[in-house]
Coordinates of C-alpha atoms in Angstrom, one line a residue:
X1 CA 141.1 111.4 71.9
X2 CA 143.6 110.2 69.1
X3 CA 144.0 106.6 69.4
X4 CA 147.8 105.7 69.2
X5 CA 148.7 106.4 72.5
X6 CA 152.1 104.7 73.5
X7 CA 153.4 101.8 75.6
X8 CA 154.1 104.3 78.6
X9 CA 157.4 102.3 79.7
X10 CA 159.6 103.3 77.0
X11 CA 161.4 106.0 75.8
X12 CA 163.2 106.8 71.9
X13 CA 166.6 107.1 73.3
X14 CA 169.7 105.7 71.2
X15 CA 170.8 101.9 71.8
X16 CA 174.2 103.9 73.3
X17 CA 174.5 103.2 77.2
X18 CA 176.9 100.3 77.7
X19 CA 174.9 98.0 79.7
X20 CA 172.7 98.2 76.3
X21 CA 175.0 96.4 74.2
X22 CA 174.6 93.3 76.3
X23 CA 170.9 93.4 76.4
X24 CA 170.3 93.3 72.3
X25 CA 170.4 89.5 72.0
X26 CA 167.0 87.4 71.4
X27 CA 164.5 88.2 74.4
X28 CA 163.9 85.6 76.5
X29 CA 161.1 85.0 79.6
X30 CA 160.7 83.0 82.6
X31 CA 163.3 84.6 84.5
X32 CA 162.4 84.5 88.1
X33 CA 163.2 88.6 88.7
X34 CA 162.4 89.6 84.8
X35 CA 159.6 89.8 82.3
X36 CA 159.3 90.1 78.7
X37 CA 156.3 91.8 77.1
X38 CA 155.1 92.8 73.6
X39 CA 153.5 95.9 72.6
X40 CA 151.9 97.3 69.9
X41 CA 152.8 100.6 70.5
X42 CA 156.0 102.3 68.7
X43 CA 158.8 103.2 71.7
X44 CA 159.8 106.8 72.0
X45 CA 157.8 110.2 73.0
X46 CA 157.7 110.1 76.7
X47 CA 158.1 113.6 78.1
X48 CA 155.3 114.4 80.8
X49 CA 155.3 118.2 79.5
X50 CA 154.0 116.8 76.4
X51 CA 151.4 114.9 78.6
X52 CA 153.1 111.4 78.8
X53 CA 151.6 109.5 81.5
X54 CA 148.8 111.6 82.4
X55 CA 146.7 109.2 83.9
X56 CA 150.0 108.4 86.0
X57 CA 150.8 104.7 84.4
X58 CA 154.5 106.0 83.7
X59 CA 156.9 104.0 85.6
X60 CA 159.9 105.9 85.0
X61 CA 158.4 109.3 86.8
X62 CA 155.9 109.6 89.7
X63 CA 153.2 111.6 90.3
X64 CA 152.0 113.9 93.1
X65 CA 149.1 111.1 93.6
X66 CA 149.4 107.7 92.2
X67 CA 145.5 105.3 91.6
X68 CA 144.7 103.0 93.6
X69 CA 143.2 100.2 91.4
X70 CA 140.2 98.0 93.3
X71 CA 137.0 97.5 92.0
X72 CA 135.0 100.4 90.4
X73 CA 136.4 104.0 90.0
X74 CA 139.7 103.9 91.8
X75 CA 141.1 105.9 94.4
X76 CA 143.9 108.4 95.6
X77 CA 146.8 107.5 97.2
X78 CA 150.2 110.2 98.2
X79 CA 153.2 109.3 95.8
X80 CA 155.8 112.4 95.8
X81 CA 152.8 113.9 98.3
X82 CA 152.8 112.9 101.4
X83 CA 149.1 113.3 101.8
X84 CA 145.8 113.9 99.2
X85 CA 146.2 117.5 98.9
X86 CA 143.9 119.9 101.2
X87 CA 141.3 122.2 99.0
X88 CA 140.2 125.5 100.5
X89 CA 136.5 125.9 101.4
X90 CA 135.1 126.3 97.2
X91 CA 137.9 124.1 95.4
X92 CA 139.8 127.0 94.0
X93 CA 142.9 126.9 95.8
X94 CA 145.0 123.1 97.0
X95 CA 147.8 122.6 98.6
X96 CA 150.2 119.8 98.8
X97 CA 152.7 118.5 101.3
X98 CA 156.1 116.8 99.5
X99 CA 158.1 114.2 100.2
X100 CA 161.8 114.9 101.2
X101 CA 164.8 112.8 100.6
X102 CA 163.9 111.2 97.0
X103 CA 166.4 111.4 94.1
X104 CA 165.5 112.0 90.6
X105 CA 167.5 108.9 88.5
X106 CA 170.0 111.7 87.4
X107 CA 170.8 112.1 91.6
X108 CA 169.6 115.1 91.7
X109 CA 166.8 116.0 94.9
X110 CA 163.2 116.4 94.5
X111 CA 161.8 119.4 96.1
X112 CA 158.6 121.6 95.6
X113 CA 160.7 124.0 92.7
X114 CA 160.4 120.6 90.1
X115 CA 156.7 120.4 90.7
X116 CA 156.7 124.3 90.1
X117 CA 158.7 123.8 87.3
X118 CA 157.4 120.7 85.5
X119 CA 153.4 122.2 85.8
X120 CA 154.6 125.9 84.4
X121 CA 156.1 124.1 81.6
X122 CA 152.9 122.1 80.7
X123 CA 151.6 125.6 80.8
X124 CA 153.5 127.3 78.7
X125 CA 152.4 128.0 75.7
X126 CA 156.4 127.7 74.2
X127 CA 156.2 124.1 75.0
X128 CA 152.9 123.5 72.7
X129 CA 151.7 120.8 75.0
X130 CA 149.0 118.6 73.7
X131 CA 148.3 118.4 77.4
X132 CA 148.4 122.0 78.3
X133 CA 144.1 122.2 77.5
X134 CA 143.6 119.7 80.2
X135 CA 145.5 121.8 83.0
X136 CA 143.7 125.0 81.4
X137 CA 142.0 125.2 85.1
X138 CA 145.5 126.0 86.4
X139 CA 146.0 129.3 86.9
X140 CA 149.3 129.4 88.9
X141 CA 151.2 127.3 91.0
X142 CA 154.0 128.0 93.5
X143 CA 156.6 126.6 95.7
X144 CA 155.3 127.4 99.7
X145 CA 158.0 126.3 100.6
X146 CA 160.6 123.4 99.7
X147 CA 158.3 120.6 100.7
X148 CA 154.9 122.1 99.9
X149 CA 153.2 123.5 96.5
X150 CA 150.0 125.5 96.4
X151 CA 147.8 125.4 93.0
X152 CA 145.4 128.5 92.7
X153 CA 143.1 127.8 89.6
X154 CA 141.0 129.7 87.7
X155 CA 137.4 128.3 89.0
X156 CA 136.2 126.0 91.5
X157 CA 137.1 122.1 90.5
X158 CA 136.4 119.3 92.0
X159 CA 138.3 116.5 89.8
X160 CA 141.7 118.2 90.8
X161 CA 142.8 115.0 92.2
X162 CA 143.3 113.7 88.4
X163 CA 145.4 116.6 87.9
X164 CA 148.2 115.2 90.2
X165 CA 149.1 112.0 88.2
X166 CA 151.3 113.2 85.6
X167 CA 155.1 112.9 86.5
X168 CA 157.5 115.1 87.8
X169 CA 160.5 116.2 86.2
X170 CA 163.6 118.0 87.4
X171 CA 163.7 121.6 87.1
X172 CA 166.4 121.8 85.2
X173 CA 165.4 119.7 82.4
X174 CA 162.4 122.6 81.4
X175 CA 164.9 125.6 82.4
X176 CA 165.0 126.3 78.9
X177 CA 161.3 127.4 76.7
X178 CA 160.9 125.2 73.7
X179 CA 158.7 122.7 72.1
X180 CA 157.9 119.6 74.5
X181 CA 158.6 117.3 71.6
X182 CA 162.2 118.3 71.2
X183 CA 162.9 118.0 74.7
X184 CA 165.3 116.0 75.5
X185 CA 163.3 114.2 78.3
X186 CA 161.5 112.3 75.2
X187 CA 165.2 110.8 74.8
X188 CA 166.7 110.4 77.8
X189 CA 163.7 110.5 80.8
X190 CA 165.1 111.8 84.5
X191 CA 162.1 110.6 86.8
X192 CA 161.9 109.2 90.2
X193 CA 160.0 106.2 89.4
X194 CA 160.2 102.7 90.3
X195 CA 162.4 101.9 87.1
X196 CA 165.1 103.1 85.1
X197 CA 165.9 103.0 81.3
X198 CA 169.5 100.9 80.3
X199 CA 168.8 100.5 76.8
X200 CA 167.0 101.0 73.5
X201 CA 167.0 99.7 69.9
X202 CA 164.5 100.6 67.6
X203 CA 162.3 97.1 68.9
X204 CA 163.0 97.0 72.3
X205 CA 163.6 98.9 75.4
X206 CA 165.0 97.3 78.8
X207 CA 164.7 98.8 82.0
X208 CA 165.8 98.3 85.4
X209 CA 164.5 98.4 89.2
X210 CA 165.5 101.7 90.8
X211 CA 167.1 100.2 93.6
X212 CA 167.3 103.8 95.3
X213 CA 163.4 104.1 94.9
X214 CA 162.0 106.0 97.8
X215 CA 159.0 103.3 97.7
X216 CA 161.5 100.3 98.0
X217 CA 163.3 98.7 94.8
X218 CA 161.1 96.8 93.0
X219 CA 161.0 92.8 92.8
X220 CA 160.8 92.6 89.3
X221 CA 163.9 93.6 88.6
X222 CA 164.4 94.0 84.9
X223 CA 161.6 94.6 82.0
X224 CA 162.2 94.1 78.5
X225 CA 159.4 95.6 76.5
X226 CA 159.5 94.9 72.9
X227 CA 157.9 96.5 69.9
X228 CA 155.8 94.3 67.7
X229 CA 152.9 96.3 65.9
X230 CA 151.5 93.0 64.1
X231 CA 148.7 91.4 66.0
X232 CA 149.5 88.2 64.7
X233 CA 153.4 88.1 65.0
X234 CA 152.9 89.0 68.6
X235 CA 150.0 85.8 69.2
X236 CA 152.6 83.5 67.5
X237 CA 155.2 85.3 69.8
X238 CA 153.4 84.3 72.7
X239 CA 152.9 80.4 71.6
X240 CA 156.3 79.8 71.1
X241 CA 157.1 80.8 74.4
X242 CA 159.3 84.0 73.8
X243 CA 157.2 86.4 76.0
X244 CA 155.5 86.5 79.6
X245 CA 152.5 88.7 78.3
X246 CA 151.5 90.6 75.9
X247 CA 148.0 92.4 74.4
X248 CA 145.5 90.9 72.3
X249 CA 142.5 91.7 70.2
X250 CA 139.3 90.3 72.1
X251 CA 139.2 86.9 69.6
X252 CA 142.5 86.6 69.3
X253 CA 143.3 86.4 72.7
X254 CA 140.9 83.4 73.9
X255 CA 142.4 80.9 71.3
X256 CA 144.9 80.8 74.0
X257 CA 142.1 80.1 76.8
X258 CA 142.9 76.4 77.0
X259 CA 146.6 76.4 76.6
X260 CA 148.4 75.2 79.4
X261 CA 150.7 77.5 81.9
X262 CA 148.8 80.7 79.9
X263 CA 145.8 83.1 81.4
X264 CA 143.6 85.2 79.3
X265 CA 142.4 88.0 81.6
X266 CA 139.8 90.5 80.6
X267 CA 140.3 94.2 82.7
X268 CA 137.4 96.4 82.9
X269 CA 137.7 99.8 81.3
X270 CA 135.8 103.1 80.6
X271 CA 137.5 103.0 77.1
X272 CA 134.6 103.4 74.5
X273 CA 134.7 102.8 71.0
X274 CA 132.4 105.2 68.7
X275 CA 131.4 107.3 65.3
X276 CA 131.7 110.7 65.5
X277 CA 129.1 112.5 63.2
X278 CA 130.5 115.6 61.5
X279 CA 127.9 118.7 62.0
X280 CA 129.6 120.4 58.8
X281 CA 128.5 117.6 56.9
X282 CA 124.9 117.7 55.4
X283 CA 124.6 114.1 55.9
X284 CA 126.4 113.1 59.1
X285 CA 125.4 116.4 60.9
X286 CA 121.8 115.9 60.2
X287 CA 120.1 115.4 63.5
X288 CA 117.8 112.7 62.2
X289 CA 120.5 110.8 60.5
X290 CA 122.7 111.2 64.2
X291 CA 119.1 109.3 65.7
X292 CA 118.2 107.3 63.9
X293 CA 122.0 105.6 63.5
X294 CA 121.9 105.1 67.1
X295 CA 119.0 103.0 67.1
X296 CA 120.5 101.5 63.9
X297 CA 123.5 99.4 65.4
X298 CA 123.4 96.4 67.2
X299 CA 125.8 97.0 69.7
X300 CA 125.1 93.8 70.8
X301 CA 126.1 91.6 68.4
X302 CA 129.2 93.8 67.8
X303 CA 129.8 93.0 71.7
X304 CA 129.2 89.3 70.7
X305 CA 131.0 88.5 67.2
X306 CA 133.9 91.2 67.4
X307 CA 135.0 91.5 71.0
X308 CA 134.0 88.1 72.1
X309 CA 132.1 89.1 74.4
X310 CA 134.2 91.1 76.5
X311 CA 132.5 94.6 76.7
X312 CA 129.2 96.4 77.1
X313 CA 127.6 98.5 74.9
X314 CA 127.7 102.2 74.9
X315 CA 125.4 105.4 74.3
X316 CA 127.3 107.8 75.8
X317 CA 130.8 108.4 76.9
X318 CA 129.6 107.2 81.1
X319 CA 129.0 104.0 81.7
X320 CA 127.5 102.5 84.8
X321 CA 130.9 102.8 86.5
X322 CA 130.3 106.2 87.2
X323 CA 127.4 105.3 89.7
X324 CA 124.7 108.0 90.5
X325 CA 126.5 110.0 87.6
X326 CA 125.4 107.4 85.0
X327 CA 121.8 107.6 83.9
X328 CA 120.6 104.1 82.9
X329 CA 117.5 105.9 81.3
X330 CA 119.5 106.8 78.3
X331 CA 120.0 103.9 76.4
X332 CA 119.2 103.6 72.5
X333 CA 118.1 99.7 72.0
X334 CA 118.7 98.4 68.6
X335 CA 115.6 98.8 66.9
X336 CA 115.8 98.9 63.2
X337 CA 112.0 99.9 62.3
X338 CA 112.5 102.9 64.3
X339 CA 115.7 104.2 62.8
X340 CA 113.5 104.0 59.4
X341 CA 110.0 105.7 61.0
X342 CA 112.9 108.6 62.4
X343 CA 113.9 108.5 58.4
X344 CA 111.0 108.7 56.7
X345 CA 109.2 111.6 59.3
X346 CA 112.6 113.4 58.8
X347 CA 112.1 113.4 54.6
X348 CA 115.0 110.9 53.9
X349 CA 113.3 108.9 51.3
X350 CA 114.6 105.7 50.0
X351 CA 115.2 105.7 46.4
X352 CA 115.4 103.2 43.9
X353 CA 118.7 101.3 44.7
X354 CA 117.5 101.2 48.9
X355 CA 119.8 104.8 49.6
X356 CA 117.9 107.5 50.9
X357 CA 117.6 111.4 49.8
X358 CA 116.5 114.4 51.1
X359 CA 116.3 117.3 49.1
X360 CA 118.7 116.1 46.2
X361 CA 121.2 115.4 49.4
X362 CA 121.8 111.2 49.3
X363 CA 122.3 109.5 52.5
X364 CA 126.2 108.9 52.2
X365 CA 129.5 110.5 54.5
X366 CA 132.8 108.9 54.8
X367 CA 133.8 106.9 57.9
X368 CA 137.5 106.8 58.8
X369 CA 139.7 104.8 60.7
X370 CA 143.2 103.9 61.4
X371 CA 144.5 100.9 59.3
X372 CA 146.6 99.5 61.9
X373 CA 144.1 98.9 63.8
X374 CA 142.1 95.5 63.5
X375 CA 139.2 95.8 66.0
X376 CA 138.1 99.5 64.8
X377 CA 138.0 98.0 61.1
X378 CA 135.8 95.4 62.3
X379 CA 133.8 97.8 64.1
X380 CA 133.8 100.4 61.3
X381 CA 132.6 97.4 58.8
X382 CA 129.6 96.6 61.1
X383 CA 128.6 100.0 61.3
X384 CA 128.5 100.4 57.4
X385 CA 126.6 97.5 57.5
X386 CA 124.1 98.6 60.2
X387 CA 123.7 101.9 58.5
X388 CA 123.4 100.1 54.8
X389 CA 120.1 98.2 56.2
X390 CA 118.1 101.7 57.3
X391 CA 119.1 103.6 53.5
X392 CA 122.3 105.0 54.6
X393 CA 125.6 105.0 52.4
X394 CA 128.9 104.7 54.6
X395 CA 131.6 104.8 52.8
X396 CA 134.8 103.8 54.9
X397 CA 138.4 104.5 54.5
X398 CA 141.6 102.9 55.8
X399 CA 144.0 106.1 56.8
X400 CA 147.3 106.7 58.9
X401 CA 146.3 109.4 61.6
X402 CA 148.1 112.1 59.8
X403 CA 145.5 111.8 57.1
X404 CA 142.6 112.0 59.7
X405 CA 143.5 114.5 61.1
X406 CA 142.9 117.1 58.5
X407 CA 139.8 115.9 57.5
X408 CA 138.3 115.4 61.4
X409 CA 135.7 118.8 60.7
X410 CA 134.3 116.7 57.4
X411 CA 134.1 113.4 57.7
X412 CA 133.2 110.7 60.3
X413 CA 135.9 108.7 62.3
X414 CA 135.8 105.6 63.8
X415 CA 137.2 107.1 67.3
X416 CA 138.2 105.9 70.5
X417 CA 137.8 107.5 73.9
X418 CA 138.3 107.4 78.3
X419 CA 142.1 108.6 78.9
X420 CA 141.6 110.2 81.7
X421 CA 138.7 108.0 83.4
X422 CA 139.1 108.8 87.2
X423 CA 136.1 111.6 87.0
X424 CA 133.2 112.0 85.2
X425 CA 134.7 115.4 84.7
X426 CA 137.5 114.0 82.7
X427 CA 135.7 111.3 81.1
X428 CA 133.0 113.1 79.5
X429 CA 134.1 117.1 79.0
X430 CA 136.7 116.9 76.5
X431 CA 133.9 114.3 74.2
X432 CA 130.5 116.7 74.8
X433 CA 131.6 120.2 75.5
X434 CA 131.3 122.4 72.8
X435 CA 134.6 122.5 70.7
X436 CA 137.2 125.8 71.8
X437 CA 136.6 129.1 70.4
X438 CA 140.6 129.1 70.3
X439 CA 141.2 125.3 68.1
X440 CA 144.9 125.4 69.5
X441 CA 143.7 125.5 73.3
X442 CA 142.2 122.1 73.3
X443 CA 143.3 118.4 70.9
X444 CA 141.3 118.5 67.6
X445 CA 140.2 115.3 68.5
X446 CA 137.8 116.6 71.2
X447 CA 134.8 116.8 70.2
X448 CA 135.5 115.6 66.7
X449 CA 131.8 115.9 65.3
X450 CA 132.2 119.7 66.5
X451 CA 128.3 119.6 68.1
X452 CA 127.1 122.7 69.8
X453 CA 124.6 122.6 72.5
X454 CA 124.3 125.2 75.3
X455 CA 122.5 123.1 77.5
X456 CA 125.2 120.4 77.7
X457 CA 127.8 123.3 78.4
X458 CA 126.3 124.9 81.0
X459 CA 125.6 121.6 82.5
X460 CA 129.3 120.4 82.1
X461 CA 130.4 123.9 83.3
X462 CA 128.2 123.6 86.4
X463 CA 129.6 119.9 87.6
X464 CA 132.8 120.4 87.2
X465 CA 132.9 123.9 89.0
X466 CA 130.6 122.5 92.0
X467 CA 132.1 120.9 95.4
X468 CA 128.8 118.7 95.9
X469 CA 128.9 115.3 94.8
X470 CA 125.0 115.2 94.7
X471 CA 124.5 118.1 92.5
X472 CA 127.7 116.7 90.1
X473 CA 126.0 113.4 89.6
X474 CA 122.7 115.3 88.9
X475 CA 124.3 117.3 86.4
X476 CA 125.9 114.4 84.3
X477 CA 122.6 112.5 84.5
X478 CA 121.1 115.6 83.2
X479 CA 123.3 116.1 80.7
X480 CA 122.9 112.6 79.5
X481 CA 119.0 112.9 78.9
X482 CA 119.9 116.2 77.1
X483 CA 122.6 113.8 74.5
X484 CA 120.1 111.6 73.7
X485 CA 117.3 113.6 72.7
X486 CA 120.0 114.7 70.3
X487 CA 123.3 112.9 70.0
X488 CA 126.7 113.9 68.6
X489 CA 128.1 110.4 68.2
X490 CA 127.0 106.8 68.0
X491 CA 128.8 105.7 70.7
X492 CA 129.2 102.1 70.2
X493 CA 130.9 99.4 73.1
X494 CA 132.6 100.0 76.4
X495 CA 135.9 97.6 76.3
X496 CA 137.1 95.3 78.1
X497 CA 140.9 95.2 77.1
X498 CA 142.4 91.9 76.2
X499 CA 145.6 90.5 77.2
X500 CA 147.7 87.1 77.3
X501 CA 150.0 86.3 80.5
X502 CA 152.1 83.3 81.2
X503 CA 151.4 81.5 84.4
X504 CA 154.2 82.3 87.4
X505 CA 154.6 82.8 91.1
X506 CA 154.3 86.6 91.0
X507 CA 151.3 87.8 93.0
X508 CA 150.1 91.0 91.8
X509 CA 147.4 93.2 93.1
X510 CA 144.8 92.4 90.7
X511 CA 142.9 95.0 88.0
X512 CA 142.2 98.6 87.6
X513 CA 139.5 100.5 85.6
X514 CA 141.7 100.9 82.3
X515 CA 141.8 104.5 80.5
X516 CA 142.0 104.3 76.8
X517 CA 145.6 103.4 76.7
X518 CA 145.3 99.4 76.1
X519 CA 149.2 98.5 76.0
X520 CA 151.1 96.5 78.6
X521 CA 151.9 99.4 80.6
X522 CA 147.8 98.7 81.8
X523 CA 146.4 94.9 82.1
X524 CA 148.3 92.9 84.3
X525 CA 151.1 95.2 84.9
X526 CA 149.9 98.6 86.1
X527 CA 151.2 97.9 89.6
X528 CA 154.4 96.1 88.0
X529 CA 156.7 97.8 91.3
X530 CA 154.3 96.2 93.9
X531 CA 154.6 92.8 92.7
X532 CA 156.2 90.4 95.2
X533 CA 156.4 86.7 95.0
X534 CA 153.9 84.2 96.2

């Protein structure tokens, strides 16, 4: 749940490979084989045992299983499989058939040993994987044979699938034990994906088609992805015609909706945006407080005057996407005079300058939120707002995510969630489950308002372990109407994310349901590889 996630096409490797040297002059687009993009992400970090590209957008590696895009959830398709893999008859045991004849872009050949491989090291606790809680179902896996792997896990689950995007790496490269983040794969990434790194600088990476690809070379041949952290810089970027694309804030992004040769598109994503309430904190962690703040907000007009109207509002980490496993019932509808009724009956009195008390306790907690990051601001100022109009004090706080972090247990944060959106499973576990008896088997930021409720558990528990779709769905409804008779966050909006694209003869094939990760490896160019030209 920690909201910096990287651009997932570039690595931190050193400016040092030859061809490099002739790619650090000034970017430029329109090429009729290359594009140029901006990010706001910083460039480096991309090791899949350290869970890069976990929702399989990295185009350096493949996974097992690649998405599908298409309207709604999207689908399964074989990528280093050569078909979805076969469960046995209660979901514990899945085996997958492997593709022969692909190369790894160090040459070496892929076989069923670097799938072994690359999930044991995920596994391991010597790697310290901030992945490793989400494969915590796995409780072996082994090679059948060259071209086939079997995964025996630890109870029945049906969301496997999303287990089977992350990329594969060579065997080799995790022969050795160690810490994921000192791998050298974060430097120098051996995949067999669709592209290839040639160069780095500190502000720009520049990759290359793989023309050995075992799912044809890609027509796009080069990419040069660019790091440009300002909002701002990378809007006047766009203008002046140095970039085919790029990702916006919501208002930002439609001042260009009536430039000429330039597109504004709007993807669809299960990304929410929310507050999570502390339960160690008197104030926060109070159940009426948690309440009545829901029906406090006015998700609406944050939808309206912050995101421009791109995005929906939220009240629990499912939106309708999810179909029969959404439950439309749950819904808290602004309603101001409410908030205060839930208030008052609760013993939070207002006092003389419009704050409320209880019990010598006044109505105030901290709200944090990352000071990079425009939109949550914006979000985390109309919340203080909201909340400031029933008697609460919300005191917010502009922090890097290294001082979050250690204060996640005792104050609120403006937090962002969805990385893994291809299951309800995955969308919603992590966010309502009831924090890890063991805090280093599972990201701090999972449940960051550390709520406790049986109920949910056993409810999460019994959709993800059961093989019947009807029963999951019932479940997650269920375990919806048991959130909002008491919540754990004020979730807040639903996304859509934002991006700007010069106009060209590339036909592409069209949006995805975006996870959390709003860079340019998403939008536009998820499918970069299948592009071809009109």
């Amino acid at each position: 749940m920690r909201l910096h996630a990287r651009s997932l096409f570039a690595v931190g490797a050193a400016c040092a490979l030859a061809v490099a040297l002739s790619s650090c002059g000034a970017p430029t687009s329109g090429s009729t084989d290359s594009l140029v993009l901006a990010d706001a992400y910083e460039l480096g970090g991309y090791n899949p045992v350290a869970g890069y590209g976990a929702a399989g957008e990295a185009k350096m590696y493949d996974g097992l299983l690649r998405l599908t895009g298409g309207p709604g959830l999207s689908g399964f398709a074989p990528a280093l499989a050569t078909a979805l893999p076969t469960p046995n008859a209660d979901a514990t045991v899945w085996t997958a058939p492997l593709r022969t004849g692909v190369r790894f872009s160090d040459g070496s050949a892929f076989d069923a040993a670097d799938v072994v491989a690359t999930y044991r090291a995920i596994l391991d606790p010597a790697s310290a994987s901030a992945a490793r809680s989400s494969f915590s179902m796995i409780e072996r896996v082994e090679a059948v044979d060259p071209t086939s792997v079997r995964f025996t896990l630890r109870h029945p689950y049906a969301a496997f699938p999303t287990k089977l995007l992350i990329g594969i790496v060579p065997a080799e490269s995790v022969a050795t034990p160690g810490p994921a983040t000192a791998s050298t794969l974060n430097t120098a990434p051996i995949g067999t994906g669709p592209y290839r790194l040639v160069g780095l600088e500190p502000t720009r990476a520049v990759f290359e088609a793989n023309e050995d690809y075992w799912g044809g070379a890609p027509a796009v041949q080069r990419l040069t992805l660019l790091y440009v952290p300002d909002d701002n810089t990378r809007a006047q970027r766009m203008a002046a015609g140095e970039l085919d694309g790029t990702t916006l804030p919501p208002l930002l992004a439609e001042t260009f909706g009536a430039r000429a040769s330039m597109s504004v598109r709007a993807n669809t994503s299960a990304d929410w945006r929310g507050i999570s309430m502390p339960a160690g904190d008197p104030v926060a962690g109070h159940p009426a407080v948690r309440l009545a703040l829901n029906y406090a907000v006015d998700r609406q007009a944050m939808i309206d005057n912050i995101l421009g109207g791109h995005g929906r509002p939220a009240y629990t980490p499912l939106p309708e996407v999810y179909g029969d496993a959404h439950n439309p019932a749950v819904t808290f509808a602004f309603d101001r005079a409410r908030a205060e009724r839930i208030l008052d009956e609760a013993g939070w009195r207002v006092g003389p300058d419009g704050i409320r008390a209880k019990d010598g306790v006044r109505a105030k907690f901290t709200l944090m939120y990352n000071s990079t990051d425009t939109l949550r601001r914006d979000l985390a100022l109309a919340f203080v707002s909201d909340a400031r109009r029933v008697g609460v004090e919300v005191d917010p706080e502009a922090l890097s995510w290294d001082r979050i972090e250690p204060r996640i247990d005792t104050a609120g944060i403006l937090l962002g969630g969805g990385s893994e959106p291809y299951d309800p499973d995955t969308q919603a576990y992590a966010t309502l489950h009831s924090p890890a008896a063991d805090p280093g088997a599972s990201s701090p930021y999972d449940n960051a308002s550390r709520h406790r409720d049986p109920a949910i558990d056993a409810l999460l528990e019994q959709a993800r372990r059961s093989t019947d779709p009807a029963i999951r769905a019932a479940a997650y409804r269920d375990v919806q109407s048991r959130y909002g008779q008491d919540p754990s966050h004020v979730f807040l909006v639903h996304l859509d994310h934002t991006y700007v694209v010069k106009d060209s003869a590339w036909t592409t094939s069209g949006p995805i349901l975006e996870p959390h990760t709003h860079g340019v490896t998403w939008g536009p160019w998820w499918s970069l590889q299948t592009w071809t030209r009109s």
